[in-house]
Coordinates of C-alpha atoms and ligand atoms in Angstrom, one line a residue:
X167 CA -31.2 0.4 -16.2
X168 CA -29.0 1.0 -13.2
X169 CA -25.4 0.5 -13.7
X170 CA -22.4 0.5 -11.4
X171 CA -20.9 3.8 -12.1
X172 CA -19.0 6.1 -9.7
X173 CA -19.0 5.2 -6.1
X174 CA -21.7 2.5 -5.9
X175 CA -20.6 0.9 -2.6
X176 CA -23.4 -1.6 -2.6
X177 CA -22.1 -3.8 -5.4
X178 CA -19.8 -6.7 -4.7
X179 CA -16.0 -6.2 -4.6
X180 CA -15.4 -7.7 -8.1
X181 CA -18.2 -5.7 -9.7
X182 CA -16.8 -2.5 -8.1
X183 CA -13.2 -3.4 -9.2
X184 CA -14.4 -3.6 -12.8
X185 CA -16.9 -0.8 -13.0
X186 CA -16.7 1.7 -10.2
X187 CA -15.7 5.2 -11.3
X188 CA -16.0 4.3 -15.0
X189 CA -18.7 4.8 -17.6
X190 CA -18.6 4.3 -21.4
X191 CA -17.0 7.2 -23.1
X192 CA -19.7 9.7 -24.3
X193 CA -18.2 10.2 -27.8
X194 CA -18.1 6.6 -29.1
X195 CA -19.2 4.4 -26.2
X196 CA -15.6 3.0 -25.7
X197 CA -15.9 0.6 -22.8
X198 CA -12.3 1.4 -21.7
X199 CA -11.8 4.8 -20.1
X200 CA -9.9 6.9 -22.6
X201 CA -6.4 8.1 -21.7
X202 CA -6.9 11.8 -21.7
X203 CA -3.5 13.1 -22.9
X204 CA -4.2 16.7 -22.4
X205 CA -2.8 19.6 -20.3
X206 CA -5.9 21.8 -20.7
X207 CA -9.6 21.9 -21.6
X208 CA -11.3 24.3 -24.0
X209 CA -13.9 26.5 -22.3
X210 CA -17.2 27.3 -24.1
X211 CA -17.1 30.9 -23.0
X212 CA -15.5 33.0 -20.3
X213 CA -16.4 31.4 -17.0
X214 CA -18.2 28.4 -18.7
X215 CA -16.4 25.1 -18.6
X216 CA -17.2 21.4 -18.1
X217 CA -15.7 21.2 -14.7
X218 CA -12.2 20.7 -16.1
X219 CA -9.8 23.7 -16.4
X220 CA -6.2 22.5 -16.2
X221 CA -5.0 19.0 -15.9
X222 CA -2.9 19.4 -12.8
X223 CA -6.2 19.9 -10.9
X224 CA -8.3 17.3 -12.7
X225 CA -8.0 14.7 -15.4
X226 CA -10.8 12.3 -16.4
X227 CA -8.6 9.2 -16.5
X228 CA -7.2 10.1 -13.1
X229 CA -10.7 10.7 -11.7
X230 CA -11.8 7.2 -12.9
X231 CA -8.9 5.6 -11.0
X232 CA -9.5 7.8 -7.9
X233 CA -13.2 6.8 -7.8
X234 CA -12.4 3.2 -8.5
X235 CA -10.0 2.8 -5.6
X236 CA -12.1 4.9 -3.3
X237 CA -15.0 2.4 -4.0
X238 CA -12.7 -0.6 -3.3
X239 CA -11.7 0.9 0.1
X240 CA -15.4 1.7 0.9
X241 CA -14.5 5.4 0.9
X242 CA -16.1 8.4 -0.7
X243 CA -13.1 10.3 -2.1
X244 CA -9.8 9.2 -3.7
X245 CA -6.8 11.3 -4.7
X246 CA -4.1 9.9 -7.0
X247 CA -0.4 10.9 -6.8
X248 CA 2.7 10.4 -8.8
X249 CA 4.0 7.8 -6.3
X250 CA 3.2 6.3 -3.0
X251 CA 5.8 8.5 -1.4
X252 CA 4.1 11.5 -3.1
X253 CA 0.8 10.5 -1.5
X254 CA 2.5 10.3 1.9
X255 CA 4.1 13.7 1.4
X256 CA 0.7 15.2 0.5
X257 CA -1.0 13.7 3.6
X258 CA 1.7 15.2 5.8
X259 CA 1.0 18.7 4.2
X260 CA -2.3 18.6 6.2
X261 CA 0.0 19.3 9.2
X262 CA 1.8 22.4 10.3
X263 CA 5.1 23.1 12.1
X264 CA 4.8 22.1 15.8
X265 CA 2.5 19.1 15.1
X266 CA 3.5 15.7 16.3
X267 CA 3.1 12.3 14.6
X268 CA 3.2 8.9 16.2
X269 CA 4.5 6.5 13.6
X270 CA 5.1 2.8 13.4
X271 CA 8.8 2.0 13.8
X272 CA 8.8 -0.6 11.0
X273 CA 7.2 1.5 8.2
X274 CA 8.4 1.5 4.6
X275 CA 12.0 2.8 4.4
X276 CA 11.0 5.7 2.1
X277 CA 8.3 6.7 4.6
X278 CA 10.8 6.8 7.4
X279 CA 13.3 8.7 5.2
X280 CA 10.7 11.4 4.3
X281 CA 9.6 11.9 7.9
X282 CA 13.1 11.8 9.5
X283 CA 15.2 13.5 6.8
X284 CA 12.9 16.0 5.3
X285 CA 9.8 16.7 7.3
X286 CA 11.6 17.1 10.7
X287 CA 13.3 20.1 9.3
X288 CA 9.9 21.7 8.6
X289 CA 9.1 21.6 12.3
X290 CA 7.2 18.3 12.5
X291 CA 8.1 16.0 15.4
X292 CA 7.9 12.2 15.2
X293 CA 7.8 9.3 17.7
X294 CA 8.6 6.0 16.1
X295 CA 7.1 3.2 18.2
X296 CA 6.2 -0.5 18.1
X297 CA 2.6 -0.2 17.1
X298 CA 1.9 -3.9 17.7
X299 CA 1.2 -2.8 21.3
X300 CA -1.7 -0.3 21.4
X301 CA -0.5 0.9 24.8
X302 CA 2.8 2.0 23.2
X303 CA 0.8 4.1 20.7
X304 CA -1.3 5.7 23.5
X305 CA 1.9 6.4 25.6
X306 CA 3.5 8.2 22.7
X307 CA 0.6 10.6 22.1
X308 CA 1.2 14.2 23.2
X309 CA -1.2 17.2 23.1
X310 CA 0.4 18.1 19.8
X311 CA -0.3 14.7 18.1
X312 CA -2.2 15.1 14.9
X313 CA -1.5 11.9 13.0
X314 CA -1.0 8.3 14.0
X315 CA 0.6 6.6 11.0
X316 CA 0.6 2.8 10.8
X317 CA 1.4 0.2 8.2
X318 CA -0.1 -3.2 8.7
X319 CA 1.3 -5.7 8.0
X320 CA 4.6 -4.0 7.9
X321 CA 7.4 -4.2 5.4
X322 CA 9.3 -6.5 5.8
X323 CA 8.7 -7.8 9.3
X324 CA 5.0 -8.5 8.8
X325 CA 4.0 -7.0 12.1
X326 CA 0.3 -6.1 12.6
X327 CA -1.4 -3.1 14.3
X328 CA -4.8 -3.6 15.8
X329 CA -6.7 -1.0 13.7
X330 CA -9.8 -0.8 15.9
X331 CA -7.6 0.0 18.9
X332 CA -5.5 2.4 17.0
X333 CA -8.6 4.2 15.8
X334 CA -10.0 4.5 19.3
X335 CA -6.6 6.0 20.5
X336 CA -6.6 8.5 17.6
X337 CA -10.2 9.6 18.3
X338 CA -9.4 10.2 21.9
X339 CA -6.3 12.2 20.9
X340 CA -8.1 14.2 18.3
X341 CA -5.6 12.8 15.7
X342 CA -6.2 11.2 12.3
X343 CA -5.4 7.6 11.9
X344 CA -3.6 7.0 8.6
X345 CA -3.1 3.5 7.4
X346 CA -0.7 2.5 4.6
X347 CA -2.7 -0.4 3.2
X348 CA -0.3 -1.3 0.4
X349 CA 0.6 -4.8 1.7
X350 CA -2.9 -6.1 2.3
X351 CA -4.7 -4.2 -0.5
X352 CA -8.4 -3.4 -0.1
X353 CA -9.3 -7.0 -1.1
X354 CA -7.9 -8.3 2.2
X355 CA -8.3 -5.3 4.6
X356 CA -10.4 -2.1 4.6
X357 CA -9.0 0.2 7.2
X358 CA -11.9 2.8 6.9
X359 CA -14.2 0.1 8.3
X360 CA -12.1 0.0 11.5
X361 CA -12.3 3.8 11.9
X362 CA -9.2 4.9 10.0
X363 CA -9.5 8.5 8.7
X364 CA -7.2 8.1 5.7
X365 CA -5.9 5.1 3.7
X366 CA -2.8 5.5 1.7
X367 CA -1.5 3.2 -1.1
X368 CA 1.4 2.7 -3.3
X369 CA -0.6 1.7 -6.4
X370 CA 2.7 0.6 -7.8
X371 CA 2.2 -2.7 -5.9
X372 CA -0.9 -4.9 -5.7
X373 CA -3.4 -2.4 -7.0
X374 CA -1.6 -2.1 -10.4
X375 CA -0.2 -5.6 -10.0
X376 CA 1.8 -5.7 -13.2
X377 CA 5.0 -3.8 -12.3
X378 CA 4.6 -1.3 -15.1
X379 CA 4.0 2.1 -13.3
X380 CA 4.7 4.1 -10.1
X381 CA 1.8 5.7 -8.3
X382 CA 0.1 6.5 -5.0
X383 CA -3.4 7.0 -3.8
X384 CA -5.2 8.4 -0.7
X385 CA -8.8 7.5 0.2
X386 CA -11.0 9.2 2.8
X387 CA -14.7 9.4 3.6
X388 CA -14.2 12.8 5.4
X389 CA -15.5 15.6 3.2
X390 CA -13.5 18.3 4.9
X391 CA -10.2 16.3 4.6
X392 CA -11.1 15.5 1.0
X393 CA -11.4 19.2 0.2
X394 CA -8.0 19.9 1.8
X395 CA -6.4 17.0 -0.1
X396 CA -7.7 18.2 -3.4
X397 CA -6.2 21.6 -2.6
X398 CA -2.9 20.1 -1.7
X399 CA -2.9 17.9 -4.8
X400 CA -3.4 20.9 -7.0
X401 CA -1.1 23.2 -5.1
X402 CA 1.6 20.7 -4.5
X403 CA 1.3 19.2 -8.0
X404 CA 2.6 15.7 -7.5
X405 CA 0.0 14.3 -9.9
X406 CA 0.3 11.1 -12.0
X407 CA 0.1 11.1 -15.8
X408 CA -3.0 9.7 -17.5
X409 CA -1.2 6.7 -18.9
X410 CA -0.1 5.6 -15.4
X411 CA -3.6 6.1 -14.2
X412 CA -4.9 4.0 -17.1
X413 CA -2.5 1.2 -16.3
X414 CA -3.4 1.2 -12.6
X415 CA -7.1 1.2 -13.5
X416 CA -6.5 -1.8 -15.8
X417 CA -4.8 -3.5 -12.8
X418 CA -7.6 -2.9 -10.3
X419 CA -10.1 -4.7 -12.7
X420 CA -8.4 -8.0 -11.7
X421 CA -7.5 -7.3 -8.1
X422 CA -10.1 -9.8 -6.9
X423 CA -8.8 -12.5 -9.2
X424 CA -5.1 -11.9 -8.4
X425 CA -5.2 -11.6 -4.6
X426 CA -6.6 -15.1 -3.9
X427 CA -3.8 -16.5 -6.0
X428 CA -1.2 -14.4 -4.2
X429 CA -2.7 -15.7 -1.0
X430 CA -2.7 -19.3 -2.1
X431 CA 0.9 -19.1 -3.2
X432 CA 1.9 -17.2 0.0
X433 CA 0.4 -19.9 2.2
X434 CA 1.9 -22.7 0.1
X435 CA 5.4 -21.2 0.1
X436 CA 5.2 -20.2 3.8
X437 CA 4.2 -23.7 4.8
X438 CA 7.1 -25.2 2.8
X439 CA 9.6 -22.8 4.3
X440 CA 8.3 -23.4 7.8
X441 CA 8.8 -27.1 7.3
X442 CA 12.2 -26.8 5.7
X443 CA 13.7 -24.0 7.7
X444 CA 11.7 -23.9 11.0
X445 CA 8.5 -22.0 12.0
X446 CA 10.5 -19.5 14.0
X447 CA 12.4 -18.3 11.0
X448 CA 9.5 -17.7 8.7
X449 CA 7.4 -14.5 9.2
X450 CA 4.0 -14.8 7.6
X451 CA 0.7 -13.7 9.3
X452 CA -1.0 -16.8 7.8
X453 CA 1.1 -19.2 9.8
X454 CA -0.4 -20.3 13.2
X455 CA 3.1 -19.7 14.6
X456 CA 2.9 -15.9 13.8
X457 CA 2.5 -14.2 17.1
X458 CA -0.4 -12.1 15.7
X459 CA -2.1 -14.8 13.7
X460 CA -5.3 -14.3 15.6
X461 CA -5.4 -10.6 14.9
X462 CA -4.6 -11.3 11.3
X463 CA -7.6 -13.6 11.0
X464 CA -9.8 -11.0 12.7
X465 CA -8.7 -8.0 10.7
X466 CA -7.8 -9.4 7.3
X467 CA -9.7 -11.6 4.9
X468 CA -6.5 -13.2 3.7
X469 CA -2.8 -13.0 4.2
X470 CA -1.4 -12.3 0.8
X471 CA 1.9 -13.2 -0.9
X472 CA 4.5 -11.4 1.3
X473 CA 6.8 -13.6 3.4
X474 CA 10.0 -12.8 5.2
X475 CA 12.6 -15.5 6.1
X476 CA 15.5 -15.2 8.6
X477 CA 18.4 -16.9 6.8
X478 CA 20.8 -16.3 9.7
X479 CA 23.4 -14.1 8.1
X480 CA 24.0 -11.8 5.1
X481 CA 26.0 -14.5 3.5
X482 CA 23.3 -17.1 3.8
X483 CA 20.7 -14.6 2.5
X484 CA 22.9 -13.7 -0.4
X485 CA 23.6 -17.4 -1.3
X486 CA 19.8 -18.1 -1.3
X487 CA 19.0 -14.9 -3.3
X488 CA 21.6 -15.7 -5.9
X489 CA 20.3 -19.2 -6.5
X490 CA 16.6 -18.6 -7.3
X491 CA 15.5 -18.9 -10.9
X492 CA 11.7 -18.3 -10.9
X493 CA 11.8 -15.5 -8.3
X494 CA 13.7 -12.4 -9.5
X495 CA 16.0 -10.4 -7.4
X496 CA 14.4 -6.9 -7.3
X497 CA 12.9 -4.3 -5.1
X498 CA 9.1 -3.8 -5.1
X499 CA 6.3 -6.3 -4.6
X500 CA 2.7 -7.1 -5.5
X501 CA 3.2 -7.8 -9.2
X502 CA 2.1 -11.0 -11.0
X503 CA 5.8 -12.1 -11.1
X504 CA 7.5 -13.4 -7.9
X505 CA 10.3 -11.2 -6.5
X506 CA 12.9 -11.7 -3.9
X507 CA 14.9 -9.0 -2.1
X508 CA 17.2 -8.2 0.8
X509 CA 15.4 -5.5 2.8
X510 CA 18.3 -4.4 5.0
X511 CA 20.4 -3.3 2.0
X512 CA 17.6 -2.6 -0.6
X513 CA 14.1 -1.2 0.5
X514 CA 15.4 -0.3 3.9
X515 CA 18.9 0.8 2.9
X516 CA 18.0 4.4 4.1
X517 CA 17.1 3.3 7.6
X518 CA 20.1 3.8 10.0
X519 CA 21.8 0.6 11.2
X520 CA 20.9 1.2 14.9
X521 CA 17.2 1.6 14.0
X522 CA 17.3 -1.6 12.0
X523 CA 18.9 -3.4 14.9
X524 CA 16.4 -2.0 17.4
X525 CA 13.4 -3.2 15.4
X526 CA 14.9 -6.6 14.5
X527 CA 15.5 -6.0 10.8
X528 CA 18.6 -8.1 10.5
X529 CA 21.0 -8.7 7.6
X530 CA 19.8 -12.2 7.3
X531 CA 16.2 -11.4 6.4
X532 CA 15.1 -12.2 2.9
X533 CA 11.7 -10.9 1.7
X534 CA 9.6 -12.8 -0.8
X535 CA 6.7 -11.4 -2.9
X536 CA 4.9 -14.5 -4.2
X537 CA 3.4 -13.7 -7.6
X538 CA 0.6 -15.6 -9.3
X539 CA 2.7 -18.3 -11.1
X540 CA 2.0 -21.9 -10.3
X541 CA 2.7 -22.4 -6.6
X542 CA 4.4 -25.7 -7.1
X543 CA 7.0 -24.0 -9.3
X544 CA 7.7 -21.4 -6.6
X545 CA 8.2 -24.1 -4.1
X546 CA 10.4 -26.1 -6.5
X547 CA 12.5 -23.0 -7.1
X548 CA 13.1 -22.5 -3.4
X549 CA 13.8 -26.2 -2.9
X550 CA 16.6 -26.1 -5.4
X551 CA 17.9 -22.8 -3.9
X552 CA 17.9 -24.3 -0.4
X553 CA 19.5 -27.5 -1.5
X554 CA 22.7 -25.8 -2.3
X555 CA 23.0 -24.0 1.1
Ligands
PLP977 C1 6.4 0.9 -2.1 C2 5.8 1.3 -0.9 C3 5.6 2.6 -0.6 C4 6.1 3.8 -1.5 O1 5.4 3.8 -2.7 P1 6.1 4.2 -4.1 O2 5.0 4.0 -5.1 O3 7.3 3.4 -4.3 O4 6.5 5.7 -3.9 C5 5.0 3.0 0.6 N1 4.5 2.0 1.4 C6 4.7 0.7 1.2 C7 4.2 -0.3 2.2 C8 5.4 0.3 0.0 O5 5.6 -1.0 -0.2

């Protein structure tokens, strides 16, 4: 009997979500991947081991997660890290002093902080550009460009990058296209299929989906890059513990069940907000009024649960945030519970004010992560919050 183990890319998404990378435990047949709480592995004799030597390099629970997410992204290799930022840091260690990176201007605040405040001092150069326009990416490329880093949709302005165009530009430049796919998740968007070389995730968000761990993941189909990433993972050491890997792996089993509900709630809430507050103040790729709605439909299979709203001022944003009862005021996103946040002071607090102003990240913007509660309750919650404004 053939079973869906390891990287069986032919099975459907839901079947891969549940089975890929996993097999019944050989000792007892446990259907759930054991949490291998171990730092080392006993060797049979000098030079004879089972492929596992020390748990920084390899852990079977981690491997199951890596293979699972790689299969969901349609990739051959996955590497798990202790956080999304740790995954980003590892990818950048593929570079050397003197290399140049073209990066989206509206990437996650922690990505910008790592690039600008730490990696610059190691001799990497960065150009931050509006990647909505492929020409701006092409114009920023120099002979030293090795990476084009994009996030699509972006956090929190929900701006899209045309992945097929970005990949063509990267090929021509001899650079790798890296896509932070945290917001869409592989259920709605698979960057490797558009020619991306590396896909990065904060597994903390939709992949885990239950707000109970921090983790990161990198997927590639390039064997040479994979070999270098495994080396960096072991040499750099930012590995996740087995319990966190187990939790993320439990999360991915229901990714295909959760994402349609996030999407349904996202559409419902966005439609209500657009009616109540005006199209132009609601940023959601699923709205026909979103300037890149056509690209979103072409490149994504759904729009998800992330919405930003321009409340007009920090005071109005604060008043709304403080009134909600079902949404919780917190950083992060992608969990089953709905969250609400103020990006300018929270997730993007580390981005300098003039940069925020240049990209249009105002003090009035509120970001919603619609969870998988009943959509009507989310709308009712916002209704009562807006009523008091
Ligand atoms: C949260 C997030 C990250 C960073 O991931 P951590 O797991 O918090 O380190 C990177 N990119 C995006 C888009 C995120 O939302």
